[in-house]
Amino acid sequence: MKKHLLLLILLLAAVKFSFAQDTLKVQSTNFHFQETTITQYKPAFSAPYSGQNSLSTSSETQSSITSTLFGAARLWKGAEAYFNPEISGGAGLSKTLGIAGFPNGETFRVGSAEPKIYIARLYFKQNFEWGTEKDTIDDDANQLAGLKSKRYFSIAVGKFGMADFFDGNNFSHDPRSQFMNWALMDNGAWDYPANTRGYVLGATAELGQPGWTLRFAFTMVTTQANMSTWDAKIGKANTQTVEFEKRYAVDGQKGTVRILGFLNNGKFGDYREAIAQNPSAPNVDSTQHYGRHKYGFGISADQYITKDFGVFAKTSYNDGHTETWFFTEIDRSLSFGAVLKGASWKRADDELGLAFIANGLSADHKDYLAAGGYGFLIGDGRLNYSPEMIAELYYKINAFQKKFWITPDYQFILHPAYNADRGPVNVFGLRAHVEF
């Protein structure tokens, strides 16, 4: 905890400097800070059996905390550098096991609740611009204030989160300020490259035009599922991600559609081979070898209906033959929802959100779990398969000058880990978030 206190002192000192930068039209440096605490409680629920990766049937309360310093510097024309030290601690319900669409997007899949400091992001970005049309860029986390051409090509190299560049959605993307469920912060079936804390080593390229953007990323792969050691055999273990984003307006209200495709390559295990090797107790890890792939796609759309009300929808798919390696055990996902600002009840900066999720598995993945197999996140020892259905409702309260927010949250989970024999589960949450 002494490390935590020291980091907070450094953050507060940095923030004082960042406020002095606010009056500059073009920033050379900036600093921002966020801290998010989420506490979730679930009452006891019924289940006739449990396995090693099952959600506990007992009542339970768990909390998580993350604190991040966002530092950015403009180096030369078009060049920027970003550095984010972060500390995280706490745990998810049942050690973050037993639900594919897990209810706390701030909970990492780590075994220790002890707070730890690590480097979340450290990357360099070079931007090349042309044309006379400009966008005004506001001062924000990992974003320097200034002007940016609507026509550009940029390259970023280093350590970052894939969600920093891909799969954005105006209403369903950030568990620190929007919906908290894993399947709402990203396309659920996108097994996006990351270590156990959600960050990756690699490079991205982006071509931007006034009405559309095209992105591509090439990244590394970890040596084991849900681990942090990077595989040095980059020719055999790598990922490619491509996304096309189209922006438009309907009756003057902004909308966006994003189409994403991905290919993961590495030393993955195969579900069907694991069942063939040991039908009564399959172990997918025992079938790992290079030359395996996982591919899939995601579609994400958001649309403002009025300036205070917007809707979104997402659908995603992966082939589901090889084991989940990075994100969560979802092979098909559909979600949709809406967000309403509180202007009509004189709380213009408050926000009410409601969303629904349906998650599913491939036939290979389903049969593997039914035979008693385990992934790194789910597995009850047997399976009465049914799609995992989730509803989430939150109300975000602007508690202090758009810098401190309190968010009560409720999630209803039917068939946790795709098992109709277990649940339903009710999860009550409270999020406190500060940013400046």
GROMACS .gro file of C-alpha atoms in nm:
model
  436
    1MET     CA    1   0.000   0.000   0.000
    2LYS     CA    2   0.302   0.231   0.044
    3LYS     CA    3   0.361   0.205  -0.331
    4HIS     CA    4  -0.002   0.300  -0.387
    5LEU     CA    5   0.032   0.610  -0.167
    6LEU     CA    6   0.354   0.716  -0.340
    7LEU     CA    7   0.192   0.685  -0.681
    8LEU     CA    8  -0.105   0.897  -0.572
    9ILE     CA    9   0.130   1.172  -0.449
   10LEU     CA   10   0.311   1.173  -0.784
   11LEU     CA   11  -0.020   1.180  -0.968
   12LEU     CA   12  -0.150   1.479  -0.776
   13ALA     CA   13   0.173   1.668  -0.845
   14ALA     CA   14   0.145   1.586  -1.214
   15VAL     CA   15  -0.218   1.696  -1.229
   16LYS     CA   16  -0.127   2.039  -1.089
   17PHE     CA   17   0.107   2.080  -1.387
   18SER     CA   18  -0.159   1.960  -1.632
   19PHE     CA   19  -0.407   2.227  -1.520
   20ALA     CA   20  -0.150   2.492  -1.610
   21GLN     CA   21  -0.148   2.349  -1.963
   22ASP     CA   22  -0.524   2.387  -2.014
   23THR     CA   23  -0.504   2.740  -2.149
   24LEU     CA   24  -0.267   2.640  -2.431
   25LYS     CA   25  -0.423   2.595  -2.773
   26VAL     CA   26  -0.162   2.336  -2.874
   27GLN     CA   27  -0.026   2.128  -2.588
   28SER     CA   28   0.331   2.007  -2.578
   29THR     CA   29   0.263   1.785  -2.275
   30ASN     CA   30  -0.026   1.688  -2.052
   31PHE     CA   31  -0.103   1.469  -1.754
   32HIS     CA   32  -0.431   1.312  -1.648
   33PHE     CA   33  -0.538   1.078  -1.372
   34GLN     CA   34  -0.819   0.831  -1.311
   35GLU     CA   35  -0.916   0.607  -1.024
   36THR     CA   36  -1.203   0.361  -1.037
   37THR     CA   37  -1.337   0.148  -0.754
   38ILE     CA   38  -1.611  -0.109  -0.819
   39THR     CA   39  -1.781  -0.309  -0.545
   40GLN     CA   40  -2.018  -0.588  -0.645
   41TYR     CA   41  -2.244  -0.813  -0.441
   42LYS     CA   42  -2.436  -1.123  -0.544
   43PRO     CA   43  -2.687  -1.306  -0.324
   44ALA     CA   44  -2.672  -1.684  -0.300
   45PHE     CA   45  -2.827  -1.879  -0.587
   46SER     CA   46  -2.910  -2.244  -0.651
   47ALA     CA   47  -2.718  -2.499  -0.856
   48PRO     CA   48  -2.721  -2.881  -0.838
   49TYR     CA   49  -2.344  -2.909  -0.904
   50SER     CA   50  -2.027  -2.699  -0.936
   51GLY     CA   51  -1.685  -2.744  -1.097
   52GLN     CA   52  -1.343  -2.589  -1.046
   53ASN     CA   53  -1.431  -2.283  -1.258
   54SER     CA   54  -1.789  -2.236  -1.137
   55LEU     CA   55  -1.931  -1.918  -0.992
   56SER     CA   56  -1.973  -1.973  -0.619
   57THR     CA   57  -2.334  -2.036  -0.516
   58SER     CA   58  -2.280  -1.854  -0.183
   59SER     CA   59  -2.351  -1.485  -0.128
   60GLU     CA   60  -2.039  -1.282  -0.201
   61THR     CA   61  -1.898  -0.928  -0.209
   62GLN     CA   62  -1.580  -0.827  -0.393
   63SER     CA   63  -1.413  -0.498  -0.484
   64SER     CA   64  -1.159  -0.385  -0.742
   65ILE     CA   65  -0.954  -0.068  -0.780
   66THR     CA   66  -0.742   0.079  -1.060
   67SER     CA   67  -0.543   0.402  -1.061
   68THR     CA   68  -0.378   0.531  -1.377
   69LEU     CA   69  -0.152   0.825  -1.465
   70PHE     CA   70  -0.178   0.930  -1.829
   71GLY     CA   71   0.130   1.116  -1.956
   72ALA     CA   72   0.172   1.250  -2.311
   73ALA     CA   73   0.440   1.456  -2.485
   74ARG     CA   74   0.472   1.610  -2.831
   75LEU     CA   75   0.823   1.532  -2.957
   76TRP     CA   76   0.846   1.688  -3.303
   77LYS     CA   77   0.607   1.756  -3.591
   78GLY     CA   78   0.350   1.478  -3.589
   79ALA     CA   79   0.531   1.274  -3.323
   80GLU     CA   80   0.387   1.193  -2.979
   81ALA     CA   81   0.484   0.965  -2.690
   82TYR     CA   82   0.254   0.815  -2.426
   83PHE     CA   83   0.335   0.663  -2.087
   84ASN     CA   84   0.078   0.520  -1.843
   85PRO     CA   85   0.188   0.370  -1.510
   86GLU     CA   86  -0.104   0.192  -1.344
   87ILE     CA   87  -0.182   0.021  -1.015
   88SER     CA   88  -0.460  -0.231  -0.971
   89GLY     CA   89  -0.584  -0.457  -0.694
   90GLY     CA   90  -0.884  -0.639  -0.560
   91ALA     CA   91  -1.075  -0.927  -0.713
   92GLY     CA   92  -1.383  -1.017  -0.908
   93LEU     CA   93  -1.664  -1.237  -0.781
   94SER     CA   94  -1.545  -1.597  -0.739
   95LYS     CA   95  -1.192  -1.505  -0.854
   96THR     CA   96  -1.330  -1.382  -1.188
   97LEU     CA   97  -1.459  -1.727  -1.280
   98GLY     CA   98  -1.792  -1.878  -1.376
   99ILE     CA   99  -1.944  -1.616  -1.612
  100ALA     CA  100  -1.834  -1.560  -1.973
  101GLY     CA  101  -1.981  -1.207  -1.986
  102PHE     CA  102  -1.821  -1.116  -1.654
  103PRO     CA  103  -1.994  -0.827  -1.471
  104ASN     CA  104  -1.684  -0.619  -1.379
  105GLY     CA  105  -1.481  -0.483  -1.670
  106GLU     CA  106  -1.219  -0.345  -1.432
  107THR     CA  107  -1.135  -0.687  -1.288
  108PHE     CA  108  -0.838  -0.860  -1.444
  109ARG     CA  109  -0.799  -1.237  -1.451
  110VAL     CA  110  -0.523  -1.244  -1.189
  111GLY     CA  111  -0.506  -1.460  -0.879
  112SER     CA  112  -0.375  -1.204  -0.629
  113ALA     CA  113  -0.580  -0.923  -0.476
  114GLU     CA  114  -0.262  -0.743  -0.366
  115PRO     CA  115  -0.226  -0.404  -0.542
  116LYS     CA  116   0.054  -0.405  -0.801
  117ILE     CA  117   0.217  -0.130  -1.008
  118TYR     CA  118   0.293  -0.197  -1.374
  119ILE     CA  119   0.334  -0.015  -1.706
  120ALA     CA  120  -0.002  -0.020  -1.883
  121ARG     CA  121   0.102   0.177  -2.192
  122LEU     CA  122   0.430   0.297  -2.339
  123TYR     CA  123   0.407   0.374  -2.707
  124PHE     CA  124   0.526   0.616  -2.976
  125LYS     CA  125   0.299   0.759  -3.245
  126GLN     CA  126   0.389   0.936  -3.571
  127ASN     CA  127   0.120   1.123  -3.765
  128PHE     CA  128   0.140   1.240  -4.128
  129GLU     CA  129  -0.123   1.491  -4.240
  130TRP     CA  130  -0.243   1.661  -4.556
  131GLY     CA  131  -0.541   1.873  -4.662
  132THR     CA  132  -0.692   2.190  -4.515
  133GLU     CA  133  -0.991   2.049  -4.321
  134LYS     CA  134  -0.910   2.033  -3.950
  135ASP     CA  135  -1.059   1.880  -3.636
  136THR     CA  136  -1.013   2.041  -3.295
  137ILE     CA  137  -0.866   1.789  -3.051
  138ASP     CA  138  -0.947   1.848  -2.684
  139ASP     CA  139  -0.714   1.795  -2.390
  140ASP     CA  140  -0.785   1.444  -2.256
  141ALA     CA  141  -0.626   1.124  -2.131
  142ASN     CA  142  -0.369   1.010  -2.390
  143GLN     CA  143  -0.475   1.299  -2.613
  144LEU     CA  144  -0.291   1.630  -2.663
  145ALA     CA  145  -0.495   1.939  -2.740
  146GLY     CA  146  -0.446   2.094  -3.081
  147LEU     CA  147  -0.557   2.076  -3.443
  148LYS     CA  148  -0.551   1.761  -3.654
  149SER     CA  149  -0.616   1.724  -4.025
  150LYS     CA  150  -0.916   1.514  -4.127
  151ARG     CA  151  -0.684   1.346  -4.376
  152TYR     CA  152  -0.394   1.163  -4.215
  153PHE     CA  153  -0.191   0.845  -4.184
  154SER     CA  154  -0.050   0.743  -3.846
  155ILE     CA  155   0.163   0.463  -3.702
  156ALA     CA  156   0.185   0.365  -3.333
  157VAL     CA  157   0.442   0.120  -3.192
  158GLY     CA  158   0.487  -0.007  -2.835
  159LYS     CA  159   0.267  -0.132  -2.553
  160PHE     CA  160  -0.101  -0.035  -2.556
  161GLY     CA  161  -0.454  -0.172  -2.528
  162MET     CA  162  -0.627  -0.283  -2.847
  163ALA     CA  163  -0.940  -0.100  -2.730
  164ASP     CA  164  -0.737   0.225  -2.745
  165PHE     CA  165  -0.759   0.207  -3.125
  166PHE     CA  166  -1.020  -0.056  -3.219
  167ASP     CA  167  -1.383  -0.149  -3.154
  168GLY     CA  168  -1.490   0.189  -3.017
  169ASN     CA  169  -1.855   0.261  -2.946
  170ASN     CA  170  -1.992   0.593  -2.821
  171PHE     CA  171  -2.226   0.427  -2.570
  172SER     CA  172  -2.072   0.089  -2.488
  173HIS     CA  173  -1.693   0.075  -2.463
  174ASP     CA  174  -1.549   0.194  -2.129
  175PRO     CA  175  -1.627   0.007  -1.802
  176ARG     CA  176  -1.496   0.304  -1.604
  177SER     CA  177  -1.771   0.535  -1.727
  178GLN     CA  178  -2.030   0.327  -1.918
  179PHE     CA  179  -2.157  -0.032  -1.894
  180MET     CA  180  -1.941  -0.257  -1.676
  181ASN     CA  181  -1.995  -0.599  -1.838
  182TRP     CA  182  -1.708  -0.751  -2.037
  183ALA     CA  183  -1.934  -0.828  -2.334
  184LEU     CA  184  -2.033  -0.460  -2.355
  185MET     CA  185  -1.688  -0.301  -2.338
  186ASP     CA  186  -1.579  -0.489  -2.654
  187ASN     CA  187  -1.732  -0.725  -2.908
  188GLY     CA  188  -1.771  -1.036  -2.695
  189ALA     CA  189  -1.648  -1.291  -2.952
  190TRP     CA  190  -1.337  -1.088  -3.042
  191ASP     CA  191  -1.056  -1.278  -2.869
  192TYR     CA  192  -0.850  -0.961  -2.875
  193PRO     CA  193  -0.473  -0.988  -2.816
  194ALA     CA  194  -0.367  -0.895  -2.462
  195ASN     CA  195  -0.179  -1.016  -2.159
  196THR     CA  196  -0.364  -1.099  -1.839
  197ARG     CA  197  -0.402  -0.727  -1.758
  198GLY     CA  198  -0.540  -0.635  -2.099
  199TYR     CA  199  -0.237  -0.482  -2.277
  200VAL     CA  200  -0.031  -0.595  -2.576
  201LEU     CA  201   0.298  -0.533  -2.761
  202GLY     CA  202   0.266  -0.445  -3.127
  203ALA     CA  203   0.210  -0.186  -3.396
  204THR     CA  204  -0.097  -0.020  -3.547
  205ALA     CA  205  -0.152   0.186  -3.861
  206GLU     CA  206  -0.448   0.414  -3.932
  207LEU     CA  207  -0.564   0.593  -4.248
  208GLY     CA  208  -0.815   0.868  -4.176
  209GLN     CA  209  -1.048   1.057  -4.412
  210PRO     CA  210  -1.335   1.301  -4.332
  211GLY     CA  211  -1.603   1.030  -4.341
  212TRP     CA  212  -1.417   0.709  -4.268
  213THR     CA  213  -1.113   0.548  -4.106
  214LEU     CA  214  -0.926   0.227  -4.184
  215ARG     CA  215  -0.711   0.059  -3.916
  216PHE     CA  216  -0.469  -0.236  -3.903
  217ALA     CA  217  -0.270  -0.389  -3.617
  218PHE     CA  218   0.001  -0.654  -3.593
  219THR     CA  219   0.068  -0.773  -3.237
  220MET     CA  220   0.245  -1.038  -3.033
  221VAL     CA  221   0.092  -1.340  -2.858
  222THR     CA  222   0.150  -1.475  -2.508
  223THR     CA  223   0.309  -1.819  -2.459
  224GLN     CA  224   0.006  -1.948  -2.264
  225ALA     CA  225  -0.360  -1.850  -2.248
  226ASN     CA  226  -0.432  -1.563  -2.007
  227MET     CA  227  -0.062  -1.514  -1.924
  228SER     CA  228   0.192  -1.230  -1.954
  229THR     CA  229   0.504  -1.386  -2.113
  230TRP     CA  230   0.532  -1.292  -2.479
  231ASP     CA  231   0.609  -1.558  -2.738
  232ALA     CA  232   0.936  -1.472  -2.916
  233LYS     CA  233   0.846  -1.687  -3.217
  234ILE     CA  234   0.670  -1.397  -3.385
  235GLY     CA  235   0.655  -1.570  -3.722
  236LYS     CA  236   0.438  -1.844  -3.568
  237ALA     CA  237   0.265  -1.652  -3.288
  238ASN     CA  238   0.104  -1.324  -3.396
  239THR     CA  239  -0.229  -1.153  -3.459
  240GLN     CA  240  -0.369  -0.933  -3.734
  241THR     CA  241  -0.668  -0.706  -3.683
  242VAL     CA  242  -0.837  -0.482  -3.939
  243GLU     CA  243  -1.127  -0.242  -3.890
  244PHE     CA  244  -1.324  -0.009  -4.116
  245GLU     CA  245  -1.515   0.276  -3.950
  246LYS     CA  246  -1.782   0.476  -4.135
  247ARG     CA  247  -1.923   0.797  -3.986
  248TYR     CA  248  -2.251   0.952  -4.106
  249ALA     CA  249  -2.551   1.157  -3.993
  250VAL     CA  250  -2.926   1.083  -3.990
  251ASP     CA  251  -3.145   1.392  -3.961
  252GLY     CA  252  -2.844   1.581  -3.829
  253GLN     CA  253  -2.767   1.321  -3.559
  254LYS     CA  254  -2.428   1.146  -3.566
  255GLY     CA  255  -2.390   0.772  -3.619
  256THR     CA  256  -2.104   0.529  -3.670
  257VAL     CA  257  -2.065   0.174  -3.801
  258ARG     CA  258  -1.747  -0.029  -3.743
  259ILE     CA  259  -1.667  -0.361  -3.912
  260LEU     CA  260  -1.380  -0.558  -3.758
  261GLY     CA  261  -1.200  -0.876  -3.864
  262PHE     CA  262  -0.923  -1.065  -3.685
  263LEU     CA  263  -0.687  -1.361  -3.725
  264ASN     CA  264  -0.495  -1.502  -3.427
  265ASN     CA  265  -0.204  -1.743  -3.485
  266GLY     CA  266  -0.016  -1.939  -3.219
  267LYS     CA  267   0.033  -2.251  -3.010
  268PHE     CA  268  -0.337  -2.304  -2.938
  269GLY     CA  269  -0.516  -2.617  -2.821
  270ASP     CA  270  -0.800  -2.773  -3.021
  271TYR     CA  271  -1.132  -2.862  -2.850
  272ARG     CA  272  -1.226  -3.151  -3.080
  273GLU     CA  273  -0.879  -3.308  -3.055
  274ALA     CA  274  -0.892  -3.281  -2.675
  275ILE     CA  275  -1.222  -3.471  -2.667
  276ALA     CA  276  -1.080  -3.741  -2.897
  277GLN     CA  277  -0.774  -3.784  -2.673
  278ASN     CA  278  -0.971  -3.818  -2.349
  279PRO     CA  279  -1.351  -3.828  -2.389
  280SER     CA  280  -1.420  -3.846  -2.012
  281ALA     CA  281  -1.182  -3.568  -1.899
  282PRO     CA  282  -1.057  -3.362  -2.195
  283ASN     CA  283  -0.777  -3.109  -2.144
  284VAL     CA  284  -0.743  -2.863  -2.431
  285ASP     CA  285  -0.401  -2.744  -2.313
  286SER     CA  286  -0.258  -3.092  -2.380
  287THR     CA  287  -0.323  -3.048  -2.754
  288GLN     CA  288  -0.134  -2.721  -2.801
  289HIS     CA  289   0.101  -2.680  -3.096
  290TYR     CA  290   0.198  -2.410  -3.345
  291GLY     CA  291   0.007  -2.368  -3.667
  292ARG     CA  292  -0.333  -2.320  -3.504
  293HIS     CA  293  -0.557  -2.021  -3.583
  294LYS     CA  294  -0.867  -1.842  -3.463
  295TYR     CA  295  -1.052  -1.602  -3.690
  296GLY     CA  296  -1.366  -1.395  -3.655
  297PHE     CA  297  -1.544  -1.064  -3.706
  298GLY     CA  298  -1.741  -0.800  -3.519
  299ILE     CA  299  -1.989  -0.529  -3.619
  300SER     CA  300  -2.058  -0.235  -3.389
  301ALA     CA  301  -2.299   0.055  -3.451
  302ASP     CA  302  -2.409   0.356  -3.250
  303GLN     CA  303  -2.664   0.624  -3.337
  304TYR     CA  304  -2.775   0.942  -3.163
  305ILE     CA  305  -3.154   0.981  -3.184
  306THR     CA  306  -3.143   1.322  -3.012
  307LYS     CA  307  -2.853   1.507  -2.850
  308ASP     CA  308  -2.944   1.339  -2.518
  309PHE     CA  309  -3.046   0.991  -2.633
  310GLY     CA  310  -2.859   0.727  -2.828
  311VAL     CA  311  -2.878   0.358  -2.914
  312PHE     CA  312  -2.620   0.094  -3.005
  313ALA     CA  313  -2.592  -0.267  -3.124
  314LYS     CA  314  -2.307  -0.516  -3.162
  315THR     CA  315  -2.270  -0.864  -3.304
  316SER     CA  316  -1.958  -1.080  -3.322
  317TYR     CA  317  -1.843  -1.431  -3.414
  318ASN     CA  318  -1.531  -1.649  -3.403
  319ASP     CA  319  -1.481  -1.998  -3.545
  320GLY     CA  320  -1.451  -2.153  -3.195
  321HIS     CA  321  -1.233  -2.452  -3.293
  322THR     CA  322  -0.929  -2.355  -3.085
  323GLU     CA  323  -0.919  -2.253  -2.722
  324THR     CA  324  -0.984  -1.898  -2.606
  325TRP     CA  325  -0.643  -1.739  -2.557
  326PHE     CA  326  -0.684  -1.375  -2.452
  327PHE     CA  327  -1.025  -1.231  -2.365
  328THR     CA  328  -1.320  -1.442  -2.259
  329GLU     CA  329  -1.496  -1.765  -2.356
  330ILE     CA  330  -1.753  -1.628  -2.599
  331ASP     CA  331  -1.776  -1.752  -2.959
  332ARG     CA  332  -2.095  -1.569  -3.063
  333SER     CA  333  -2.237  -1.254  -2.911
  334LEU     CA  334  -2.521  -1.011  -2.970
  335SER     CA  335  -2.581  -0.698  -2.762
  336PHE     CA  336  -2.790  -0.384  -2.789
  337GLY     CA  337  -2.899  -0.100  -2.565
  338ALA     CA  338  -2.960   0.269  -2.512
  339VAL     CA  339  -2.822   0.559  -2.309
  340LEU     CA  340  -3.022   0.864  -2.196
  341LYS     CA  341  -2.878   1.186  -2.053
  342GLY     CA  342  -3.064   1.341  -1.760
  343ALA     CA  343  -3.150   1.678  -1.917
  344SER     CA  344  -3.526   1.611  -1.900
  345TRP     CA  345  -3.510   1.576  -1.519
  346LYS     CA  346  -3.264   1.867  -1.480
  347ARG     CA  347  -2.956   1.647  -1.432
  348ALA     CA  348  -2.795   1.710  -1.770
  349ASP     CA  349  -2.467   1.536  -1.683
  350ASP     CA  350  -2.625   1.226  -1.531
  351GLU     CA  351  -2.673   0.918  -1.748
  352LEU     CA  352  -2.909   0.622  -1.755
  353GLY     CA  353  -2.810   0.310  -1.950
  354LEU     CA  354  -2.983  -0.019  -2.029
  355ALA     CA  355  -2.838  -0.306  -2.234
  356PHE     CA  356  -2.903  -0.671  -2.318
  357ILE     CA  357  -2.652  -0.943  -2.410
  358ALA     CA  358  -2.681  -1.292  -2.558
  359ASN     CA  359  -2.359  -1.499  -2.564
  360GLY     CA  360  -2.306  -1.839  -2.722
  361LEU     CA  361  -2.046  -2.110  -2.791
  362SER     CA  362  -1.933  -2.303  -3.097
  363ALA     CA  363  -2.031  -2.672  -3.118
  364ASP     CA  364  -1.670  -2.776  -3.043
  365HIS     CA  365  -1.643  -2.551  -2.739
  366LYS     CA  366  -1.986  -2.660  -2.610
  367ASP     CA  367  -1.904  -3.032  -2.645
  368TYR     CA  368  -1.570  -2.983  -2.470
  369LEU     CA  369  -1.733  -2.826  -2.163
  370ALA     CA  370  -2.014  -3.083  -2.163
  371ALA     CA  371  -1.751  -3.360  -2.150
  372GLY     CA  372  -1.605  -3.208  -1.833
  373GLY     CA  373  -1.336  -2.986  -1.988
  374TYR     CA  374  -1.220  -2.655  -1.841
  375GLY     CA  375  -1.114  -2.327  -1.997
  376PHE     CA  376  -0.928  -2.055  -1.810
  377LEU     CA  377  -1.255  -1.882  -1.717
  378ILE     CA  378  -1.549  -2.124  -1.719
  379GLY     CA  379  -1.622  -2.493  -1.669
  380ASP     CA  380  -1.871  -2.655  -1.431
  381GLY     CA  381  -1.756  -3.014  -1.485
  382ARG     CA  382  -2.065  -3.083  -1.696
  383LEU     CA  383  -2.302  -2.869  -1.902
  384ASN     CA  384  -2.672  -2.836  -1.978
  385TYR     CA  385  -2.613  -2.586  -2.258
  386SER     CA  386  -2.817  -2.271  -2.305
  387PRO     CA  387  -2.705  -1.925  -2.427
  388GLU     CA  388  -2.583  -1.693  -2.154
  389MET     CA  389  -2.831  -1.404  -2.127
  390ILE     CA  390  -2.747  -1.080  -1.943
  391ALA     CA  391  -2.922  -0.749  -1.879
  392GLU     CA  392  -2.743  -0.448  -1.730
  393LEU     CA  393  -2.893  -0.124  -1.594
  394TYR     CA  394  -2.691   0.167  -1.455
  395TYR     CA  395  -2.743   0.525  -1.343
  396LYS     CA  396  -2.432   0.746  -1.347
  397ILE     CA  397  -2.443   1.047  -1.113
  398ASN     CA  398  -2.228   1.354  -1.168
  399ALA     CA  399  -2.131   1.396  -0.801
  400PHE     CA  400  -1.875   1.677  -0.843
  401GLN     CA  401  -1.801   1.903  -1.143
  402LYS     CA  402  -1.765   1.620  -1.399
  403LYS     CA  403  -1.464   1.493  -1.208
  404PHE     CA  404  -1.623   1.254  -0.959
  405TRP     CA  405  -1.895   1.009  -1.057
  406ILE     CA  406  -2.097   0.753  -0.861
  407THR     CA  407  -2.278   0.477  -1.050
  408PRO     CA  408  -2.521   0.224  -0.902
  409ASP     CA  409  -2.544  -0.081  -1.132
  410TYR     CA  410  -2.756  -0.395  -1.158
  411GLN     CA  411  -2.695  -0.704  -1.375
  412PHE     CA  412  -2.923  -1.003  -1.421
  413ILE     CA  413  -2.744  -1.314  -1.551
  414LEU     CA  414  -2.939  -1.610  -1.683
  415HIS     CA  415  -2.752  -1.938  -1.751
  416PRO     CA  416  -2.407  -1.828  -1.621
  417ALA     CA  417  -2.129  -1.999  -1.819
  418TYR     CA  418  -2.398  -2.128  -2.061
  419ASN     CA  419  -2.539  -2.370  -1.801
  420ALA     CA  420  -2.919  -2.387  -1.768
  421ASP     CA  421  -2.874  -2.589  -1.445
  422ARG     CA  422  -2.720  -2.288  -1.265
  423GLY     CA  423  -2.862  -1.953  -1.163
  424PRO     CA  424  -3.009  -1.710  -1.235
  425VAL     CA  425  -2.760  -1.468  -1.074
  426ASN     CA  426  -2.825  -1.114  -0.955
  427VAL     CA  427  -2.528  -0.878  -0.927
  428PHE     CA  428  -2.560  -0.541  -0.753
  429GLY     CA  429  -2.273  -0.297  -0.802
  430LEU     CA  430  -2.151   0.049  -0.707
  431ARG     CA  431  -1.878   0.230  -0.900
  432ALA     CA  432  -1.687   0.537  -0.784
  433HIS     CA  433  -1.481   0.706  -1.054
  434VAL     CA  434  -1.261   1.016  -1.037
  435GLU     CA  435  -1.080   1.173  -1.332
  436PHE     CA  436  -0.895   1.496  -1.393
   0.00000   0.00000   0.00000
